[in-house]
Tab-separated table of C-alpha atoms and ligand atoms in Angstrom:
chain	number	residue	atom	x	y	z
A	1	MET	CA	2.956	242.456	81.438
A	2	ARG	CA	3.080	241.172	85.076
A	3	PRO	CA	7.121	240.921	85.529
A	4	ILE	CA	6.956	237.346	86.979
A	5	GLN	CA	8.812	234.597	85.312
A	6	ALA	CA	10.100	231.118	85.698
A	7	GLN	CA	13.335	230.331	83.657
A	8	ILE	CA	14.176	226.853	83.106
A	9	SER	CA	17.656	225.725	82.079
A	10	ILE	CA	17.546	222.730	79.804
A	11	ASP	CA	21.441	222.598	80.018
A	12	ALA	CA	21.287	222.545	83.739
A	13	MET	CA	19.046	219.676	83.633
A	14	ALA	CA	21.035	217.800	81.163
A	15	HIS	CA	23.996	218.507	83.380
A	16	ASN	CA	22.355	216.916	86.325
A	17	LEU	CA	21.368	213.941	84.368
A	18	ARG	CA	25.249	213.484	83.582
A	19	VAL	CA	25.783	213.909	87.689
A	20	ALA	CA	23.142	211.100	87.966
A	21	ARG	CA	24.526	208.932	85.174
A	22	ALA	CA	28.074	209.166	86.580
A	23	LEU	CA	26.813	208.110	89.997
A	24	ALA	CA	24.678	205.280	88.591
A	25	ALA	CA	27.741	203.472	87.165
A	26	ASP	CA	26.468	200.461	85.321
A	27	ALA	CA	22.904	200.838	86.357
A	28	ARG	CA	20.498	202.095	83.724
A	29	VAL	CA	18.821	205.708	84.693
A	30	PHE	CA	14.946	206.402	84.613
A	31	ALA	CA	14.643	210.150	84.453
A	32	VAL	CA	11.503	210.774	87.024
A	33	VAL	CA	9.345	213.196	85.045
A	34	LYS	CA	5.817	212.892	87.131
A	35	ALA	CA	4.205	215.868	88.384
A	36	ASN	CA	4.912	217.839	85.188
A	37	ALA	CA	8.521	217.054	85.476
A	38	TYR	CA	8.649	218.469	89.043
A	39	GLY	CA	7.146	221.687	87.530
A	40	HIS	CA	9.654	221.823	84.895
A	41	GLY	CA	7.370	220.763	81.877
A	42	LEU	CA	7.305	217.345	80.295
A	43	SER	CA	8.375	218.287	76.957
A	44	ARG	CA	11.476	220.451	78.379
A	45	ALA	CA	12.496	217.285	80.413
A	46	ARG	CA	12.229	215.004	77.311
A	47	ARG	CA	14.791	217.174	75.588
A	48	ALA	CA	16.871	217.724	78.478
A	49	PHE	CA	16.844	213.868	79.325
A	50	ALA	CA	17.104	212.670	76.066
A	51	ALA	CA	20.267	210.493	77.163
A	52	ALA	CA	18.379	208.741	79.859
A	53	ASP	CA	17.747	205.169	79.538
A	54	GLY	CA	14.115	205.497	80.166
A	55	PHE	CA	11.413	207.612	81.824
A	56	ALA	CA	9.293	207.116	85.053
A	57	VAL	CA	5.837	208.555	85.097
A	58	LEU	CA	2.695	208.273	87.254
A	59	THR	CA	-0.029	208.407	84.714
A	60	LEU	CA	-0.931	206.829	81.299
A	61	GLU	CA	-1.409	210.420	80.005
A	62	GLU	CA	1.915	211.266	80.938
A	63	ALA	CA	3.343	208.330	79.188
A	64	ALA	CA	1.184	208.942	76.203
A	65	ASN	CA	2.410	212.440	75.810
A	66	LEU	CA	6.079	211.292	76.021
A	67	ARG	CA	5.410	208.795	73.063
A	68	GLN	CA	3.652	211.300	71.128
A	69	MET	CA	6.994	213.314	71.584
A	70	GLY	CA	9.072	210.670	70.183
A	71	VAL	CA	10.373	208.980	73.329
A	72	ASP	CA	11.320	205.569	72.330
A	73	GLN	CA	13.047	204.492	75.750
A	74	PRO	CA	11.177	202.423	78.332
A	75	ILE	CA	8.489	204.247	80.232
A	76	LEU	CA	7.979	202.873	83.701
A	77	LEU	CA	4.438	203.723	85.402
A	78	LEU	CA	5.608	204.123	88.913
A	79	GLU	CA	2.038	203.561	90.671
A	80	GLY	CA	1.345	200.897	87.953
A	81	LEU	CA	-2.187	200.049	86.697
A	82	PHE	CA	-5.170	201.934	88.136
A	83	GLY	CA	-7.574	199.465	86.628
A	84	ALA	CA	-7.505	196.624	84.375
A	85	ASP	CA	-8.671	198.626	81.592
A	86	GLU	CA	-5.036	200.177	81.547
A	87	ILE	CA	-3.391	196.794	80.430
A	88	ALA	CA	-4.331	197.416	76.512
A	89	ALA	CA	-2.668	201.025	76.694
A	90	CYS	CA	0.735	199.331	78.230
A	91	VAL	CA	0.635	197.217	75.210
A	92	GLU	CA	-0.074	200.005	72.725
A	93	LEU	CA	2.380	202.417	74.331
A	94	ASP	CA	4.749	199.998	75.138
A	95	LEU	CA	4.809	200.718	78.896
A	96	TRP	CA	6.303	198.741	82.143
A	97	PRO	CA	3.722	198.920	84.664
A	98	VAL	CA	4.751	198.611	88.436
A	99	LEU	CA	2.864	195.688	90.060
A	100	HIS	CA	2.214	196.555	93.670
A	101	HIS	CA	-0.859	194.962	94.802
A	102	ALA	CA	-2.156	191.490	94.405
A	103	ALA	CA	-4.906	192.473	92.362
A	104	HIS	CA	-2.740	193.755	89.500
A	105	LEU	CA	-1.466	190.254	89.124
A	106	ASP	CA	-4.994	188.987	88.983
A	107	TRP	CA	-5.892	191.647	86.141
A	108	LEU	CA	-3.175	190.294	84.155
A	109	ALA	CA	-4.189	186.907	84.540
A	110	GLN	CA	-7.899	187.444	83.691
A	111	GLN	CA	-7.153	189.930	80.812
A	112	PRO	CA	-3.953	188.908	79.564
A	113	PRO	CA	-2.326	191.190	77.321
A	114	ALA	CA	-2.105	190.805	73.482
A	115	ARG	CA	1.711	191.056	74.052
A	116	PRO	CA	3.530	190.170	77.234
A	117	LEU	CA	4.675	193.218	79.231
A	118	GLN	CA	7.739	193.982	80.969
A	119	VAL	CA	6.914	194.428	84.691
A	120	PHE	CA	8.501	195.903	87.956
A	121	LEU	CA	7.172	194.003	90.986
A	122	LYS	CA	7.281	196.104	93.921
A	123	PHE	CA	7.710	194.988	97.229
A	124	ASP	CA	7.054	196.684	100.554
A	125	THR	CA	10.310	196.674	102.828
A	126	GLY	CA	8.925	199.104	105.471
A	127	MET	CA	7.757	202.354	103.743
A	128	HIS	CA	4.150	200.846	104.161
A	129	ARG	CA	2.805	202.864	101.421
A	130	LEU	CA	2.918	200.761	98.105
A	131	GLY	CA	4.230	197.293	97.670
A	132	LEU	CA	3.588	193.656	98.144
A	133	PRO	CA	4.518	191.949	101.586
A	134	LEU	CA	8.185	190.972	101.303
A	135	ALA	CA	7.192	187.756	103.578
A	136	GLU	CA	5.133	186.427	100.781
A	137	GLN	CA	7.829	186.907	98.058
A	138	ALA	CA	8.178	183.234	97.091
A	139	ALA	CA	4.719	182.737	95.995
A	140	LEU	CA	4.313	186.343	94.386
A	141	VAL	CA	7.676	185.944	92.359
A	142	ALA	CA	6.643	182.441	91.056
A	143	ARG	CA	3.117	183.512	90.287
A	144	THR	CA	4.200	186.604	88.143
A	145	ARG	CA	6.846	184.810	86.312
A	146	SER	CA	4.171	182.307	85.505
A	147	LEU	CA	1.799	184.753	83.946
A	148	PRO	CA	1.752	184.469	80.090
A	149	GLY	CA	1.153	188.183	80.103
A	150	VAL	CA	4.479	188.709	81.865
A	151	ALA	CA	7.648	188.944	79.573
A	152	GLY	CA	10.356	189.831	82.290
A	153	VAL	CA	10.120	190.899	85.825
A	154	THR	CA	12.348	193.505	87.738
A	155	LEU	CA	12.215	193.664	91.514
A	156	MET	CA	11.638	196.815	93.013
A	157	THR	CA	11.318	198.692	96.394
A	158	HIS	CA	11.328	202.223	97.584
A	159	PHE	CA	13.208	203.798	100.654
A	160	ALA	CA	11.471	205.914	103.416
A	161	GLN	CA	14.506	207.637	104.799
A	162	ALA	CA	17.245	207.531	102.384
A	163	ASP	CA	17.581	211.490	103.046
A	164	GLU	CA	18.115	210.738	106.683
A	165	ALA	CA	20.870	209.713	109.115
A	166	VAL	CA	19.354	206.231	109.597
A	167	GLY	CA	19.604	205.366	105.792
A	168	VAL	CA	18.468	202.559	103.763
A	169	ASP	CA	20.040	199.303	105.376
A	170	TRP	CA	17.220	198.181	107.298
A	171	GLN	CA	15.316	198.239	104.006
A	172	LEU	CA	17.845	197.101	101.734
A	173	GLN	CA	19.249	194.340	103.722
A	174	PRO	CA	15.950	192.366	103.820
A	175	PHE	CA	15.096	193.299	100.110
A	176	LEU	CA	18.448	191.630	98.963
A	177	ARG	CA	18.413	188.767	101.411
A	178	GLU	CA	14.858	187.785	100.364
A	179	LEU	CA	15.078	188.241	96.632
A	180	ALA	CA	18.779	187.732	95.913
A	181	GLY	CA	18.081	183.975	94.933
A	182	TYR	CA	15.972	184.788	91.860
A	183	GLY	CA	18.993	186.150	89.763
A	184	LEU	CA	16.256	189.109	88.577
A	185	PRO	CA	17.304	192.600	88.005
A	186	TRP	CA	16.298	195.142	90.536
A	187	SER	CA	15.639	198.766	91.146
A	188	SER	CA	15.690	200.727	94.488
A	189	ALA	CA	17.399	204.063	94.574
A	190	ASN	CA	15.648	207.475	94.260
A	191	SER	CA	18.203	210.800	94.263
A	192	ALA	CA	18.997	210.318	97.918
A	193	ALA	CA	19.959	206.809	97.734
A	194	LEU	CA	21.844	207.228	94.558
A	195	LEU	CA	23.771	210.148	95.860
A	196	ARG	CA	24.686	208.592	99.200
A	197	PHE	CA	24.365	204.779	98.879
A	198	PRO	CA	26.187	203.251	95.767
A	199	GLU	CA	25.166	199.717	97.074
A	200	THR	CA	21.313	200.649	96.225
A	201	ARG	CA	22.104	201.009	92.537
A	202	GLY	CA	21.097	197.596	91.398
A	203	ASP	CA	20.013	197.612	87.443
A	204	TRP	CA	17.932	200.753	87.324
A	205	VAL	CA	18.047	203.968	89.298
A	206	ARG	CA	15.144	206.273	89.676
A	207	PRO	CA	16.649	209.859	90.413
A	208	GLY	CA	14.062	212.567	90.296
A	209	LEU	CA	14.421	215.640	92.397
A	210	MET	CA	18.290	215.881	91.829
A	211	LEU	CA	17.850	215.987	88.028
A	212	TYR	CA	16.028	219.480	88.610
A	213	GLY	CA	19.271	220.705	90.779
A	214	ALA	CA	17.804	220.543	94.355
A	215	SER	CA	19.125	218.571	97.165
A	216	PRO	CA	17.274	215.750	99.009
A	217	PHE	CA	19.377	216.330	102.224
A	218	PRO	CA	18.792	219.251	104.549
A	219	GLU	CA	22.368	219.518	105.555
A	220	VAL	CA	23.828	219.154	102.068
A	221	SER	CA	23.592	221.979	99.505
A	222	ALA	CA	22.624	220.974	95.618
A	223	ALA	CA	26.017	222.744	94.629
A	224	GLU	CA	27.942	220.635	97.173
A	225	LEU	CA	26.680	217.555	95.110
A	226	GLY	CA	27.584	219.133	92.031
A	227	LEU	CA	24.027	220.123	90.966
A	228	ARG	CA	22.766	223.172	88.948
A	229	PRO	CA	19.539	224.655	89.631
A	230	ALA	CA	17.258	224.197	86.740
A	231	MET	CA	14.502	226.487	87.592
A	232	THR	CA	14.779	230.194	88.465
A	233	LEU	CA	11.514	232.072	89.683
A	234	GLN	CA	12.074	235.851	88.829
A	235	SER	CA	9.986	238.926	89.350
A	236	GLU	CA	10.380	242.644	90.039
A	237	ILE	CA	9.591	245.170	92.506
A	238	ILE	CA	6.330	246.815	91.430
A	239	ALA	CA	5.832	249.356	94.170
A	240	VAL	CA	7.897	250.844	97.245
A	241	GLN	CA	6.305	251.658	100.641
A	242	ALA	CA	7.978	253.922	103.152
A	243	LEU	CA	6.968	252.667	106.578
A	244	GLN	CA	7.468	254.708	109.743
A	245	ALA	CA	8.285	253.265	113.120
A	246	GLY	CA	5.428	251.035	114.358
A	247	GLU	CA	3.596	250.601	110.887
A	248	GLY	CA	3.042	247.210	109.742
A	249	VAL	CA	2.892	245.633	106.223
A	250	GLY	CA	0.487	243.101	104.465
A	251	TYR	CA	-2.351	241.026	105.994
A	252	GLY	CA	-2.500	240.629	109.579
A	253	GLN	CA	0.392	243.245	109.862
A	254	LEU	CA	2.512	240.378	110.826
A	255	PHE	CA	5.698	242.729	110.369
A	256	ARG	CA	5.890	245.807	112.106
A	257	ALA	CA	8.781	248.314	111.549
A	258	GLU	CA	10.821	249.092	114.427
A	259	ARG	CA	12.363	252.413	112.811
A	260	ALA	CA	11.592	254.264	109.506
A	261	MET	CA	12.308	251.800	106.390
A	262	ARG	CA	11.549	251.089	102.937
A	263	VAL	CA	9.621	248.076	101.827
A	264	GLY	CA	9.593	246.579	98.107
A	265	VAL	CA	6.426	244.960	97.037
A	266	VAL	CA	7.067	242.165	94.644
A	267	ALA	CA	4.914	240.531	92.043
A	268	CYS	CA	4.862	237.003	93.283
A	269	GLY	CA	2.446	235.358	95.571
A	270	TYR	CA	0.948	232.032	96.773
A	271	ALA	CA	-1.226	231.835	93.425
A	272	ASP	CA	2.116	231.786	91.797
A	273	GLY	CA	3.440	228.683	93.891
A	274	TYR	CA	5.391	230.851	96.448
A	275	PRO	CA	4.624	229.330	99.738
A	276	ARG	CA	2.277	231.151	101.908
A	277	HIS	CA	3.863	229.680	105.072
A	278	ALA	CA	7.251	231.541	104.206
A	279	LEU	CA	7.665	233.978	107.207
A	280	THR	CA	9.511	237.209	107.742
A	281	GLY	CA	13.294	236.403	106.982
A	282	THR	CA	12.696	234.067	104.020
A	283	PRO	CA	15.734	234.570	101.809
A	284	VAL	CA	15.274	236.572	98.520
A	285	LEU	CA	17.819	238.147	96.034
A	286	VAL	CA	17.179	241.868	95.519
A	287	ASP	CA	19.151	242.876	92.425
A	288	GLY	CA	21.341	239.771	92.888
A	289	ARG	CA	22.161	240.448	96.503
A	290	ILE	CA	20.679	238.402	99.697
A	291	GLY	CA	17.576	240.066	101.074
A	292	ARG	CA	14.719	239.131	103.121
A	293	THR	CA	10.800	238.940	102.945
A	294	LEU	CA	8.581	240.774	105.392
A	295	GLY	CA	5.206	239.876	106.758
A	296	ARG	CA	2.696	237.434	105.081
A	297	VAL	CA	2.832	236.374	101.700
A	298	SER	CA	-0.443	237.312	99.925
A	299	MET	CA	-2.211	235.783	96.708
A	300	ASP	CA	-0.202	237.877	94.010
A	301	MET	CA	2.216	239.795	96.142
A	302	LEU	CA	5.123	239.569	98.835
A	303	CYS	CA	7.023	242.279	100.587
A	304	VAL	CA	10.882	242.692	101.073
A	305	ASP	CA	13.142	244.656	103.153
A	306	LEU	CA	14.921	247.297	101.180
A	307	GLY	CA	16.661	248.495	104.275
A	308	ASP	CA	20.006	247.364	102.652
A	309	PHE	CA	19.173	248.322	99.041
A	310	PRO	CA	19.074	252.156	99.109
A	311	GLU	CA	19.131	251.867	95.200
A	312	ALA	CA	16.422	249.515	94.587
A	313	GLY	CA	13.169	250.807	93.361
A	314	LEU	CA	10.285	250.313	90.747
A	315	GLY	CA	11.569	247.436	88.451
A	316	THR	CA	14.437	246.237	90.528
A	317	PRO	CA	14.509	242.308	89.717
A	318	VAL	CA	13.915	239.855	92.471
A	319	THR	CA	14.814	236.262	92.478
A	320	LEU	CA	12.649	234.011	94.642
A	321	TRP	CA	14.709	230.911	94.121
A	322	GLY	CA	17.094	229.297	91.614
A	323	GLU	CA	20.367	230.648	90.292
A	324	GLY	CA	22.219	232.215	93.177
A	325	LEU	CA	19.411	231.314	95.766
A	326	PRO	CA	18.979	227.748	96.364
A	327	VAL	CA	15.306	226.637	96.291
A	328	ASP	CA	16.246	224.296	99.291
A	329	ALA	CA	17.008	227.417	101.352
A	330	VAL	CA	13.721	229.113	100.662
A	331	ALA	CA	11.972	225.664	101.348
A	332	ALA	CA	13.633	225.360	104.617
A	333	ALA	CA	12.698	228.605	105.661
A	334	ALA	CA	8.969	227.856	104.829
A	335	GLY	CA	9.125	224.730	106.612
A	336	THR	CA	8.596	222.465	103.468
A	337	THR	CA	10.764	221.002	100.794
A	338	SER	CA	12.185	221.922	97.498
A	339	TYR	CA	9.996	219.160	95.911
A	340	GLU	CA	6.654	221.113	96.999
A	341	LEU	CA	8.029	224.313	95.647
A	342	LEU	CA	8.956	222.933	92.377
A	343	CYS	CA	5.872	221.089	91.829
A	344	ALA	CA	3.765	223.904	92.891
A	345	LEU	CA	4.806	226.584	90.436
A	346	ALA	CA	1.486	227.660	89.070
A	347	ALA	CA	0.068	227.407	85.606
A	348	ARG	CA	-0.106	231.211	85.424
A	349	VAL	CA	3.662	231.868	85.761
A	350	PRO	CA	5.224	232.151	81.917
A	351	VAL	CA	8.013	230.115	81.685
A	352	ALA	CA	11.114	230.969	79.371
A	353	GLU	CA	13.815	228.607	78.432
A	354	ARG	CA	17.468	229.689	78.788
A	355	ASP	CA	20.981	228.087	78.708
B	1	PLP	C1	8.975	209.854	92.676
B	1	PLP	C2	9.779	208.676	92.869
B	1	PLP	C3	11.133	208.510	92.796
B	1	PLP	C4	12.042	209.670	92.819
B	1	PLP	O1	12.412	210.266	93.872
B	1	PLP	P1	13.271	211.637	94.341
B	1	PLP	O2	13.462	211.606	95.657
B	1	PLP	O3	12.674	212.712	93.744
B	1	PLP	O4	14.682	211.081	93.427
B	1	PLP	C5	11.649	207.332	92.765
B	1	PLP	N1	10.921	206.296	92.958
B	1	PLP	C6	9.561	206.184	93.130
B	1	PLP	C7	8.861	205.002	93.171
B	1	PLP	C8	8.802	207.548	93.124
B	1	PLP	O5	7.892	207.603	93.420
């Protein structure tokens, strides 16, 4: 069998939820499990996050799967309704849609649900992606509250720079100022905001990334935040090459040996979800010690420098990220984020659970 495997720790995920829960204080916690729980599997996420107050997903299909698995906590649809035809499913599955567009209010008015729904009314405070204009809040809140199909309203926004030095104040202050008067519950915090800005907690927090043991901040490691990596991507060396000085390795021969050296070929490539943009020098663990990749990542293989690993050979374990090597470090070397690497774990990689 091809030796690549992703090991996923339910314990680590449950631990990370406890970290989020402690930071949330009195706020309730939605475990954000979109994108197949950031690559970790929806069913694993349900078990690991059984203690969450709710789950947040993108699609009806994910929500229906969670209900089928026995989830009885609230389920938030983060992008709301993709059509008026989804209102009936919200009733049937008891889902809470985000309303981020005036059309959603029209749909609810024209096709009132058989039972009134809890809704999250999302305002745009500067992200300029999804959300209703904050300037029109008075009319929008009044209209939403007057709809017979609406049982309760929670106000919501999303931060564009909670992970950066500029922070959240430029969005949070207008949000609170404009909406405080209604006395409605509210929700704003993603992982970065929850970790760094306690004033964003409100009534519901929405951590995603941190639950999987990665850091939203370039300059702070997940370990420093008290988080444990949930996914470890592992493989083995399946061939060893002896290069002479001047010889190159892989497509484009991007890496050339300056002197005679040994190169290990690892069974992991971009078709497994490893980033093709990872250049020579991206960190890997060879037999538990830090090493580096060489040359261009190909579809099914990548190469590692065995210069410091004279004992390494066929079958030597290689960790691509996870336990002992933060996914954030690999993401940084590849010019991307841990979000992208975790979500991109390919379906062909076998997954095993571990403690
Ligand atoms: C994905 C998402 C989150 C979670 O964000 P993280 O940065 O992963 O914590 C929170 N809120 C919304 C609206 C989202 O789409």
